[in-house]
XYZ file of C-alpha atoms in Angstrom:
715
model
C -28.880 -43.310 -25.509
C -27.792 -42.081 -29.091
C -25.442 -39.227 -29.413
C -26.964 -36.257 -31.010
C -25.193 -35.425 -34.182
C -23.451 -32.016 -34.154
C -24.273 -30.016 -37.491
C -20.492 -29.317 -37.940
C -19.225 -32.858 -37.322
C -19.059 -33.697 -41.088
C -16.383 -31.254 -41.547
C -13.889 -32.703 -39.412
C -14.934 -36.526 -39.158
C -12.766 -37.440 -42.019
C -9.640 -35.449 -41.119
C -6.427 -37.406 -40.202
C -4.515 -34.877 -38.086
C -1.594 -35.405 -35.638
C 0.264 -33.196 -33.264
C 3.357 -31.341 -34.592
C 6.866 -32.346 -33.370
C 7.069 -29.238 -31.291
C 4.125 -30.321 -29.306
C 4.827 -32.243 -25.996
C 2.391 -33.519 -23.583
C 3.157 -33.651 -19.671
C 1.242 -35.237 -16.908
C 0.436 -33.314 -13.894
C -1.599 -33.864 -10.578
C -3.487 -30.950 -9.348
C -5.770 -30.874 -6.180
C -6.174 -34.702 -6.666
C -6.925 -34.627 -10.341
C -4.791 -35.769 -13.254
C -4.369 -33.110 -16.101
C -2.254 -33.241 -19.048
C -0.398 -29.850 -20.152
C 0.408 -29.533 -23.828
C 3.727 -27.667 -24.258
C 4.369 -25.542 -27.462
C 8.090 -25.346 -27.491
C 7.968 -23.192 -30.566
C 5.882 -20.274 -29.165
C 6.164 -20.944 -25.298
C 2.597 -21.434 -24.773
C 0.897 -24.023 -22.780
C -2.487 -25.767 -22.849
C -4.261 -27.978 -20.144
C -6.427 -30.964 -21.053
C -8.380 -33.510 -19.259
C -7.309 -37.248 -19.266
C -10.244 -37.791 -21.723
C -8.909 -35.094 -24.190
C -5.472 -36.600 -23.781
C -6.723 -40.164 -24.489
C -8.312 -38.666 -27.687
C -5.236 -36.825 -28.775
C -2.955 -39.904 -28.244
C -5.136 -41.529 -31.039
C -4.270 -38.893 -33.552
C -1.281 -40.465 -35.374
C -1.766 -39.058 -38.805
C -3.337 -42.154 -40.162
C -6.480 -42.565 -38.014
C -9.344 -40.212 -38.768
C -11.091 -38.089 -36.234
C -14.257 -40.154 -36.432
C -12.468 -43.340 -35.801
C -10.590 -41.877 -32.893
C -13.841 -40.484 -31.475
C -15.502 -43.974 -31.723
C -12.713 -45.600 -30.230
C -12.758 -43.176 -27.071
C -16.393 -43.903 -26.826
C -15.578 -47.643 -26.569
C -12.921 -47.092 -24.031
C -14.225 -44.249 -21.955
C -18.099 -44.687 -22.317
C -20.030 -41.992 -21.013
C -16.820 -40.039 -19.996
C -15.859 -39.739 -23.684
C -15.757 -36.232 -25.051
C -18.674 -35.126 -27.193
C -18.586 -34.126 -30.912
C -18.693 -30.377 -29.830
C -15.817 -30.857 -27.367
C -13.719 -32.769 -30.028
C -14.588 -29.625 -32.600
C -13.501 -27.169 -30.043
C -10.380 -28.914 -29.143
C -9.278 -29.441 -32.730
C -9.886 -25.706 -33.486
C -7.833 -24.548 -30.641
C -5.062 -26.863 -31.547
C -5.195 -25.958 -35.152
C -5.506 -22.006 -34.550
C -2.343 -22.345 -32.080
C -0.472 -24.243 -35.113
C -0.196 -27.468 -33.287
C -1.729 -29.908 -35.802
C -0.339 -31.386 -38.946
C -2.736 -32.948 -41.466
C -5.458 -31.566 -43.647
C -6.634 -27.883 -43.341
C -9.214 -27.956 -40.879
C -12.437 -26.127 -42.102
C -13.332 -25.206 -38.313
C -17.030 -24.147 -37.652
C -17.849 -20.657 -38.248
C -18.662 -19.689 -34.712
C -15.591 -21.317 -33.472
C -13.282 -19.610 -36.060
C -14.903 -16.352 -35.450
C -14.226 -16.669 -31.808
C -10.645 -17.476 -32.482
C -10.085 -14.598 -34.888
C -11.542 -12.385 -32.325
C -9.295 -13.784 -29.644
C -6.108 -13.118 -31.846
C -7.220 -9.430 -32.623
C -8.037 -8.809 -28.978
C -4.692 -9.909 -27.905
C -2.795 -7.710 -30.501
C -5.265 -4.661 -29.357
C -4.675 -5.325 -25.756
C -0.824 -5.093 -26.157
C -1.139 -1.876 -27.884
C -3.759 -0.588 -25.302
C -1.507 -1.634 -22.354
C 1.341 1.206 -22.453
C 1.929 0.102 -18.721
C 3.068 -3.327 -19.525
C 4.179 -3.469 -23.355
C 6.665 -6.262 -24.062
C 9.163 -6.332 -26.671
C 11.232 -9.596 -27.063
C 15.017 -9.140 -27.999
C 17.063 -12.329 -27.834
C 17.287 -15.989 -26.860
C 19.303 -16.565 -23.593
C 19.254 -20.309 -23.757
C 22.893 -20.785 -24.841
C 24.252 -18.352 -22.312
C 22.299 -20.216 -19.639
C 23.564 -23.589 -20.808
C 27.175 -22.354 -20.475
C 26.720 -20.918 -17.025
C 24.549 -23.664 -15.736
C 27.011 -24.428 -12.835
C 26.093 -21.022 -11.283
C 22.400 -21.980 -11.662
C 22.952 -25.181 -9.869
C 24.794 -23.373 -7.079
C 22.000 -20.873 -6.542
C 19.461 -23.552 -5.759
C 21.463 -25.988 -3.992
C 21.725 -26.483 -0.173
C 25.073 -24.663 0.058
C 23.746 -21.948 -2.203
C 20.707 -21.661 0.305
C 22.857 -21.710 3.354
C 24.843 -18.864 1.841
C 21.812 -17.046 0.948
C 20.401 -17.320 4.470
C 23.570 -16.154 6.210
C 23.733 -13.004 3.932
C 20.192 -12.264 4.567
C 20.599 -12.515 8.296
C 23.527 -10.295 8.311
C 21.684 -7.556 6.033
C 18.859 -7.911 8.625
C 21.125 -7.243 11.498
C 22.359 -4.210 9.674
C 19.123 -2.926 9.001
C 18.077 -3.147 12.779
C 21.281 -1.650 13.899
C 21.147 1.338 11.369
C 17.411 1.645 11.197
C 17.446 5.283 12.085
C 20.359 6.138 9.613
C 18.477 4.200 6.829
C 14.941 5.818 7.391
C 16.098 9.434 8.526
C 14.483 11.884 6.090
C 13.861 8.792 3.799
C 11.269 10.522 1.406
C 13.236 13.671 0.637
C 16.523 11.579 0.025
C 14.773 9.015 -2.379
C 12.956 11.961 -4.353
C 16.113 14.120 -4.653
C 16.945 15.014 -8.189
C 20.517 13.247 -8.116
C 18.847 10.190 -6.402
C 16.237 9.775 -9.127
C 18.816 9.257 -11.661
C 20.653 6.535 -9.636
C 17.178 4.767 -9.298
C 16.754 4.877 -13.200
C 19.907 3.218 -13.776
C 19.959 0.846 -10.727
C 16.070 -0.348 -11.044
C 16.581 -1.993 -14.535
C 20.029 -3.652 -13.603
C 18.680 -5.023 -10.602
C 15.610 -6.276 -12.421
C 18.033 -7.973 -14.898
C 19.584 -9.921 -12.109
C 15.946 -10.772 -11.029
C 14.983 -11.990 -14.440
C 17.951 -14.246 -14.724
C 17.075 -15.758 -11.133
C 13.954 -17.002 -13.001
C 15.674 -18.198 -15.912
C 18.313 -20.191 -13.880
C 15.538 -21.933 -11.779
C 13.805 -23.030 -15.162
C 17.217 -24.336 -16.264
C 17.778 -26.041 -12.985
C 14.927 -28.291 -13.395
C 15.355 -29.159 -17.014
C 13.451 -26.302 -18.793
C 14.594 -23.918 -21.561
C 14.197 -20.342 -21.866
C 14.017 -19.040 -25.316
C 12.726 -15.343 -24.940
C 14.298 -12.504 -23.149
C 13.276 -8.784 -23.704
C 12.277 -5.361 -22.246
C 8.764 -4.682 -21.123
C 7.722 -0.883 -20.339
C 6.398 -0.346 -16.701
C 5.152 3.273 -16.447
C 7.415 3.920 -19.499
C 10.453 2.524 -17.492
C 12.273 -0.179 -19.440
C 12.596 -3.333 -17.447
C 14.075 -6.739 -18.514
C 11.906 -9.867 -18.588
C 12.226 -13.588 -19.394
C 9.641 -15.951 -20.575
C 9.762 -18.699 -17.943
C 6.449 -20.424 -19.147
C 8.462 -23.651 -19.451
C 7.963 -23.875 -15.703
C 4.330 -24.676 -16.217
C 5.012 -28.167 -17.430
C 7.190 -29.151 -14.401
C 5.225 -32.020 -12.526
C 5.978 -30.663 -9.003
C 4.147 -27.668 -7.957
C 6.945 -26.808 -5.695
C 9.346 -26.668 -8.460
C 7.035 -24.316 -10.246
C 6.612 -22.218 -7.201
C 10.331 -22.038 -6.703
C 10.777 -20.540 -10.316
C 8.163 -18.063 -9.463
C 10.001 -17.174 -6.299
C 13.514 -17.329 -7.861
C 13.624 -13.733 -8.838
C 12.911 -12.423 -5.269
C 15.347 -14.889 -4.080
C 18.090 -13.437 -5.934
C 16.948 -9.778 -5.578
C 16.758 -10.139 -1.700
C 20.307 -11.607 -1.726
C 21.416 -8.461 -3.717
C 19.638 -6.086 -1.418
C 21.277 -7.869 1.636
C 24.679 -7.563 0.109
C 24.086 -3.829 -0.786
C 22.988 -2.885 2.693
C 25.944 -4.678 4.138
C 28.330 -2.885 1.690
C 26.449 0.488 2.534
C 27.286 0.155 6.219
C 30.885 -0.270 5.312
C 31.283 2.498 3.046
C 31.992 6.161 3.540
C 29.721 8.735 2.289
C 29.705 9.154 -1.540
C 28.348 7.973 -4.825
C 28.965 4.220 -4.418
C 27.211 4.360 -0.962
C 24.198 6.062 -2.561
C 24.038 3.386 -5.191
C 24.284 0.642 -2.589
C 21.543 2.318 -0.410
C 19.410 2.410 -3.597
C 19.867 -1.133 -4.689
C 18.831 -2.142 -0.863
C 15.857 -0.081 -1.011
C 14.705 -1.291 -4.333
C 15.418 -4.947 -3.888
C 13.425 -4.811 -0.593
C 10.704 -2.529 -1.105
C 9.453 -3.589 -4.621
C 9.771 -7.269 -3.414
C 7.552 -6.774 -0.545
C 5.001 -4.297 -1.901
C 4.868 -5.581 -5.602
C 6.459 -8.718 -6.399
C 5.330 -10.685 -3.424
C 1.789 -9.377 -3.741
C -0.344 -12.118 -5.028
C -3.073 -9.733 -6.242
C -0.839 -8.240 -9.056
C 0.147 -10.479 -11.845
C 3.720 -10.489 -10.624
C 5.839 -13.403 -8.917
C 3.566 -13.452 -5.812
C 0.525 -14.406 -8.196
C 2.202 -17.273 -9.777
C 3.685 -18.604 -6.382
C 0.066 -18.513 -4.810
C -1.334 -20.249 -7.919
C 1.275 -23.019 -7.858
C 1.142 -23.427 -3.960
C -2.685 -23.701 -3.915
C -2.448 -25.882 -7.064
C -4.821 -23.786 -9.218
C -3.273 -23.022 -12.529
C -4.367 -19.842 -14.389
C -5.931 -18.628 -11.342
C -6.714 -15.048 -12.448
C -8.429 -16.063 -15.699
C -10.537 -18.777 -14.272
C -11.366 -16.561 -11.189
C -12.716 -14.090 -13.673
C -14.785 -16.827 -15.543
C -16.155 -18.138 -12.297
C -17.364 -14.328 -11.537
C -19.000 -14.463 -14.929
C -20.585 -17.687 -14.190
C -21.948 -16.343 -10.967
C -23.421 -13.332 -12.578
C -25.046 -15.399 -15.515
C -26.245 -18.161 -13.159
C -27.567 -16.066 -10.290
C -28.292 -12.506 -11.919
C -29.336 -13.514 -15.328
C -30.839 -16.934 -14.202
C -28.919 -18.962 -16.965
C -29.301 -22.384 -15.751
C -26.780 -23.771 -18.439
C -23.899 -21.568 -17.198
C -20.949 -23.641 -16.449
C -18.324 -22.945 -13.788
C -14.716 -23.346 -14.281
C -14.291 -24.515 -10.652
C -13.867 -28.335 -10.979
C -11.581 -29.576 -7.931
C -12.633 -29.005 -4.474
C -11.902 -25.607 -2.868
C -11.651 -23.795 -6.251
C -14.780 -21.965 -6.206
C -13.688 -20.266 -2.779
C -10.495 -19.106 -4.159
C -11.951 -17.956 -7.256
C -14.533 -15.694 -5.526
C -12.073 -14.233 -3.143
C -9.405 -13.584 -5.859
C -11.577 -12.136 -8.514
C -13.022 -9.255 -6.190
C -9.725 -8.701 -4.446
C -7.470 -8.724 -7.426
C -9.873 -6.161 -9.351
C -10.063 -3.736 -6.370
C -6.355 -3.915 -5.715
C -5.497 -3.387 -9.288
C -7.779 -0.516 -9.615
C -6.182 1.142 -6.602
C -2.677 0.533 -8.072
C -3.505 1.698 -11.662
C -5.070 5.016 -10.016
C -1.974 5.731 -7.965
C 0.257 5.166 -11.175
C -2.179 7.534 -13.186
C -1.880 10.107 -10.343
C 1.925 9.886 -10.182
C 2.276 10.297 -13.913
C -0.292 12.951 -13.927
C 1.668 14.790 -11.175
C 4.482 14.954 -13.648
C 2.787 14.937 -16.957
C -0.626 16.103 -16.511
C -2.018 15.192 -19.999
C -0.323 11.867 -20.050
C -1.594 10.999 -16.588
C -5.147 11.958 -17.561
C -5.094 9.639 -20.691
C -3.756 6.814 -18.600
C -6.684 7.440 -16.271
C -9.176 7.470 -19.068
C -7.470 4.298 -20.485
C -7.837 2.579 -17.179
C -11.471 3.469 -16.726
C -11.951 2.179 -20.315
C -10.374 -1.083 -19.767
C -11.588 -1.828 -16.441
C -15.182 -0.598 -16.436
C -16.256 0.570 -19.942
C -15.020 -2.547 -21.761
C -16.536 -5.135 -19.341
C -19.944 -3.294 -19.344
C -19.815 -3.052 -23.111
C -19.237 -6.832 -23.383
C -21.985 -7.459 -20.729
C -24.653 -5.295 -22.826
C -23.528 -6.959 -25.986
C -23.964 -10.374 -24.553
C -27.384 -9.418 -23.169
C -28.445 -8.087 -26.880
C -26.852 -10.870 -28.857
C -26.629 -14.119 -26.966
C -28.739 -16.827 -28.079
C -28.909 -18.140 -24.378
C -30.593 -14.976 -23.431
C -32.978 -15.080 -26.262
C -34.071 -18.658 -25.328
C -34.787 -17.517 -21.751
C -36.968 -14.800 -23.212
C -38.375 -11.800 -21.292
C -37.725 -13.420 -17.946
C -33.946 -13.491 -18.431
C -34.155 -9.601 -19.376
C -36.443 -8.769 -16.561
C -33.875 -10.523 -14.251
C -31.051 -8.771 -15.631
C -32.796 -5.380 -15.380
C -33.838 -5.964 -11.737
C -30.427 -7.056 -10.898
C -28.897 -3.877 -12.353
C -31.498 -1.979 -10.710
C -30.633 -3.384 -7.208
C -27.047 -2.948 -7.823
C -27.446 0.725 -8.748
C -29.822 1.428 -5.989
C -27.389 -0.150 -3.593
C -24.503 2.081 -4.847
C -26.452 5.284 -5.100
C -29.355 5.056 -2.888
C -28.547 2.720 -0.006
C -27.079 4.875 2.835
C -23.747 3.761 4.274
C -21.743 5.179 7.240
C -19.887 8.313 6.107
C -16.641 8.809 8.238
C -13.324 10.480 7.791
C -10.140 10.092 9.796
C -7.182 12.235 10.764
C -4.335 12.171 13.375
C -4.192 14.550 16.113
C -2.267 15.329 19.163
C -3.015 15.556 22.871
C -2.629 19.143 24.087
C -3.489 21.376 26.926
C -4.420 25.211 27.196
C -1.611 27.449 28.266
C -2.853 28.049 31.793
C -2.540 24.492 32.330
C 1.221 24.319 31.660
C 3.819 24.396 34.682
C 6.137 26.816 33.075
C 9.132 28.357 34.714
C 9.534 32.252 34.563
C 12.928 32.269 35.942
C 15.949 29.979 35.694
C 17.062 28.054 38.729
C 17.756 24.843 40.384
C 14.863 22.543 41.596
C 14.650 22.612 45.303
C 11.556 20.686 46.152
C 8.641 18.710 44.294
C 6.190 18.528 47.011
C 3.554 16.113 44.990
C 4.375 13.303 42.800
C 3.198 13.060 39.187
C -0.306 11.989 39.133
C -1.490 13.493 42.289
C -4.376 15.862 42.355
C -3.601 19.453 43.227
C -5.897 22.407 43.785
C -5.802 25.776 42.384
C -3.027 27.977 44.114
C -1.290 24.882 45.575
C 2.500 24.724 45.321
C 3.560 22.294 42.573
C 7.343 23.108 42.355
C 9.887 25.107 44.262
C 13.140 26.424 42.533
C 16.215 28.383 43.901
C 18.312 30.866 42.417
C 21.147 32.062 44.665
C 22.279 34.887 42.215
C 18.689 36.237 42.240
C 18.613 36.143 46.060
C 21.924 37.817 46.469
C 20.889 40.514 44.092
C 17.602 40.968 46.155
C 19.536 41.140 49.395
C 21.909 43.791 48.028
C 19.015 45.747 46.662
C 17.411 45.849 50.091
C 20.668 46.678 51.838
C 21.163 49.446 49.357
C 17.577 50.598 49.819
C 18.086 50.744 53.672
C 21.266 52.900 53.213
C 19.472 55.223 50.840
C 16.782 55.847 53.366
C 19.296 56.731 56.052
C 21.097 59.254 53.715
C 17.775 60.728 52.558
C 16.885 61.393 56.289
C 20.091 62.985 56.850
C 20.112 65.038 53.487
C 16.563 66.358 54.107
C 17.701 68.267 57.230
C 20.731 69.791 55.718
C 20.638 69.798 51.952
C 17.373 69.720 50.386
C 18.645 69.525 46.738
C 20.649 66.500 47.454
C 17.679 64.943 49.308
C 15.789 65.345 46.131
C 18.390 63.333 44.074
C 18.442 60.722 46.980
C 14.632 60.370 46.628
C 15.031 59.697 42.974
C 17.675 57.046 43.718
C 15.108 55.540 46.435
C 12.355 55.388 43.721
C 14.726 53.583 41.286
C 16.072 51.111 43.807
C 12.426 50.437 45.030
C 11.470 49.482 41.400
C 14.427 47.243 41.068
C 13.435 45.572 44.573
C 9.881 45.048 43.435
C 11.191 43.524 40.023
C 13.645 41.268 41.929
C 10.860 40.156 44.364
C 8.626 39.446 41.500
C 11.183 37.383 39.949
C 12.046 35.586 43.258
C 8.222 34.840 43.853
C 8.120 33.155 40.468
C 10.618 30.436 41.751
C 7.540 29.094 43.385
C 5.271 27.510 40.946
C 1.475 27.148 41.668
C -1.323 25.469 40.070
C -3.325 27.915 38.178
C -6.352 25.555 38.413
C -7.435 22.352 40.067
C -6.400 18.983 38.265
C -4.009 16.247 38.155
C -0.372 17.036 38.151
C 1.677 15.595 35.330
C 5.459 16.216 35.569
C 8.534 14.002 34.791
C 10.336 11.711 37.222
C 10.062 13.752 40.447
C 12.873 11.629 42.090
C 15.460 12.911 39.682
C 14.244 16.424 39.493
C 15.625 17.916 42.699
C 18.967 19.491 42.110
C 18.559 19.683 38.339
C 18.905 23.289 36.564
C 15.867 24.549 34.910
C 16.127 27.235 32.030
C 13.708 30.209 31.937
C 10.529 29.380 29.888
C 10.889 25.650 30.206
C 7.596 23.614 30.432
C 8.147 21.141 33.236
C 4.558 19.670 33.453
C 0.965 20.074 33.240
C -2.055 20.448 35.619
C -4.543 18.851 33.640
C -8.384 18.642 33.943
C -11.346 17.951 31.626
C -11.492 21.499 30.716
C -7.960 21.905 29.972
C -7.058 18.841 27.852
C -7.612 19.270 24.020
C -6.949 17.320 21.001
C -5.494 19.159 18.015
C -5.924 17.771 14.544
C -5.743 18.723 10.974
C -8.338 18.035 8.161
C -8.443 18.853 4.317
C -10.481 21.441 2.961
C -13.025 19.021 1.403
C -13.536 17.400 4.925
C -13.647 20.788 6.765
C -17.109 21.494 5.084
C -18.352 18.087 6.106
C -17.367 18.604 9.739
C -19.279 22.040 9.642
C -22.265 20.746 8.226
C -22.658 17.096 9.020
C -20.631 16.156 12.158
C -22.686 13.801 14.433
C -20.030 12.459 16.716
C -16.198 11.940 17.180
C -14.271 8.835 18.259
C -10.665 9.007 19.474
C -8.016 6.183 19.876
C -4.885 6.789 21.681
C -1.664 5.377 20.061
C -0.462 3.355 23.079
C -4.100 1.888 23.879
C -5.887 1.338 20.463
C -8.394 -1.074 22.299
C -10.136 1.787 24.188
C -12.264 4.328 22.266
C -13.125 7.605 23.726
C -15.756 10.010 22.673
C -15.192 13.720 21.824
C -16.720 16.789 20.788
C -15.471 19.614 18.422
C -14.709 22.857 20.283
C -13.809 24.939 17.308
C -12.364 24.881 13.714
C -10.439 27.596 12.255
C -11.983 29.438 9.642
C -9.028 29.589 7.194
C -6.542 27.009 6.097
C -2.950 27.212 7.281
C 0.191 25.301 6.618
C 1.337 25.577 10.127
C 1.359 22.223 12.242
C 0.169 22.200 15.966
C 2.818 19.633 16.567
C 5.754 17.969 14.623
C 4.513 14.623 15.621
C 1.684 14.877 12.972
C 4.648 15.248 10.243
C 6.083 12.205 8.301
C 9.193 12.962 10.175
C 7.465 12.587 13.508
C 5.567 9.508 12.439
C 2.480 11.120 11.082
C 0.939 11.523 7.675
C 1.546 15.258 6.894
C 4.247 15.964 4.365
C 6.337 18.996 5.282
C 7.691 21.735 2.881
C 11.344 20.827 1.842
C 12.256 24.384 3.370
C 10.798 23.630 6.622
C 13.170 23.931 9.705
C 13.104 22.001 12.892
C 11.205 24.789 14.965
C 8.894 25.684 11.986
C 6.870 22.678 11.027
C 4.956 23.870 7.707
C 2.981 21.432 5.712
C 3.279 20.947 1.868
C -0.562 21.790 1.619
C -2.704 24.025 3.644
C -5.114 22.391 6.152
C -7.764 23.474 8.702
C -6.940 23.126 12.388
C -9.889 21.423 14.517
C -9.758 21.532 18.220
C -11.569 18.793 20.208
C -12.328 17.957 23.918
C -12.772 14.616 25.462
C -16.099 13.644 26.653
C -14.669 11.295 29.074
C -11.196 11.876 30.389
C -8.510 9.300 29.832
C -6.455 8.028 32.636
C -3.437 10.438 32.924
C -3.342 11.556 29.229
C 0.142 12.134 27.848
C 0.393 15.621 26.440
C 2.096 15.541 23.148
C 0.946 11.991 22.424
C -0.464 11.004 18.939
C -4.111 10.112 18.680
C -6.204 8.589 15.726
C -9.556 10.572 15.213
C -12.610 9.308 13.409
C -15.462 11.862 12.608
C -18.716 10.377 12.272
C -20.783 12.271 9.474
C -23.998 10.321 9.227
C -25.029 8.303 6.294
C -24.622 8.641 2.581
C -24.691 6.233 -0.480
C -21.274 4.806 -1.213
C -21.452 5.751 -4.785
C -21.624 9.706 -3.711
C -18.949 9.068 -1.171
C -16.628 7.694 -3.967
C -17.493 10.499 -6.408
C -16.738 13.208 -3.605
C -13.380 11.454 -2.611
C -12.335 11.298 -6.351
C -13.087 14.934 -6.833
C -11.183 16.138 -3.819
C -8.341 13.851 -4.649
C -8.218 15.258 -8.020
C -8.587 18.938 -7.074
C -5.915 18.537 -4.201
C -3.617 16.726 -6.346
C -3.450 19.134 -9.185
C -4.351 22.215 -7.190
C -7.127 23.187 -9.283
């Protein structure tokens, strides 16, 4: 079948181009398929081509014309040879990247227009990305060559053994000193003097991190010719251009280059925590603590995360052998929308090898969602310090992640010739798809829930509390047994109190004898003695009342919960100490805290409550709301709900151990179990889920965004 002539072919057919000297081709095998990577050593960029394109490029020697090279390819490759449109696109891409010598290519108008737009978009994107603005400064290749032995040691077997030994030692220190390392961590990190240390230590540690990448590239024969500074949330951070690793044949070498920064950074963090454990308190110890914190936390939360375009992303792309994973995943998502939402049957998927389509679907959705969360958190953080800048960053993020894609989509619908060829059916399908999506977001009801932490508590009449100090004499019933109201649960003894009572009784007896004698002989004196009798009787009544409180009785029927009853006899108990509880379904309560926005939902829309106890997350219990405080307060019902106690409520900096006060005001909610757990532990943390019916997810997100904005900036 004859090849259809491309209308622009005559413009390139007679040209005799060839690759420039700084363009080198490298062979790679990815997911069982052969690819060729064209490396531009002048700019550091890389381009991936099929074997068919490679065969065509190999024919361009500056003497053979494009027409002759194409005809030769057709004779050798047959139907697998690239078409004229593919040749034009390939030559245009190489020419726009300054990789061809020869005659000036009068590229087709459409392709050139797209290339110009790409260059303008790239420049504009750099200015519109203040969170990741890059400024190249120097060429580190000469320094890397002079210090190459260090790079060979880092990525050798002896170096790996040293790294492992230091990391194990650092891990042992973290386990042994975990309480000291994490004690009041948030306040220590956010202290003003510590912020200054972080601002200095973070860029220096990242400089070591980037040299790890550079040495890894040099270790396997690559070169690094660009090093500079990028601004991450306005903080200067060093970077190196390690793109030379893209041409390495082994995917494991490429993955090693991506992991080298974290490899070096974790080594520095382990050394720092070891040094911290050996230092006395002071400035140097604080610096080592921050190096250990930065080197471990940033590695685990950011660099290792494949959903962000940091080291973890490149490691994942190399390990699963899918180069340019992020861009191709986005293109695959566009393909799915065009093919199945707009009905464009000529849409082409970038997925070529087996398994790529599944990775593209997962990565495009997951990375977008995670990136949106991270950008939102960064904007909120900056807005907390600089309100106007934070709002501008948020608007910029919404523009780049929502407005720009939607604008491109509508422009595609209005101007694409592919849409015009499909006619009204395509536009009808697009409108129907958008209608369904909008209806799903703003009309389809989804479960509406809110979550909170709580603590198991009991009413005051269920507490077994001592009214008098004394020694435990007997515990008649073991913990967990059922006791009835008025039944003895604990017996104390207080010899001093008993002696005082006996002395008061003896004095009362003596006063009665004296009163009888004085009454017969001296009426005035008898009246004074009568006064003493009344005072002493009052003392006897008080002592008897105190003595009676040494016997502790259950105020209601229920299950007795006390400590180890075998160890209690003979131990001294202070006055007012809570020794245990007599719990029943009526006495056990859950105290929890909710924010102001959720408090209104609980009053108006609560349909059910589910509770998970922290030591048994597989068993879910039903509960009901007993009452809700009408006004917000900063007092916590228990310290276990604070961040210091393992909860989520941030305390005020001036809060004391006995006065747990939250940073923000919250509403107290009291719940009761519908089905009593077996032996509930008073003071234990629980996780509460409030069921609030159904509401479209769009309105749920808008409400949460509004609540977050109002609470974050206290408007």
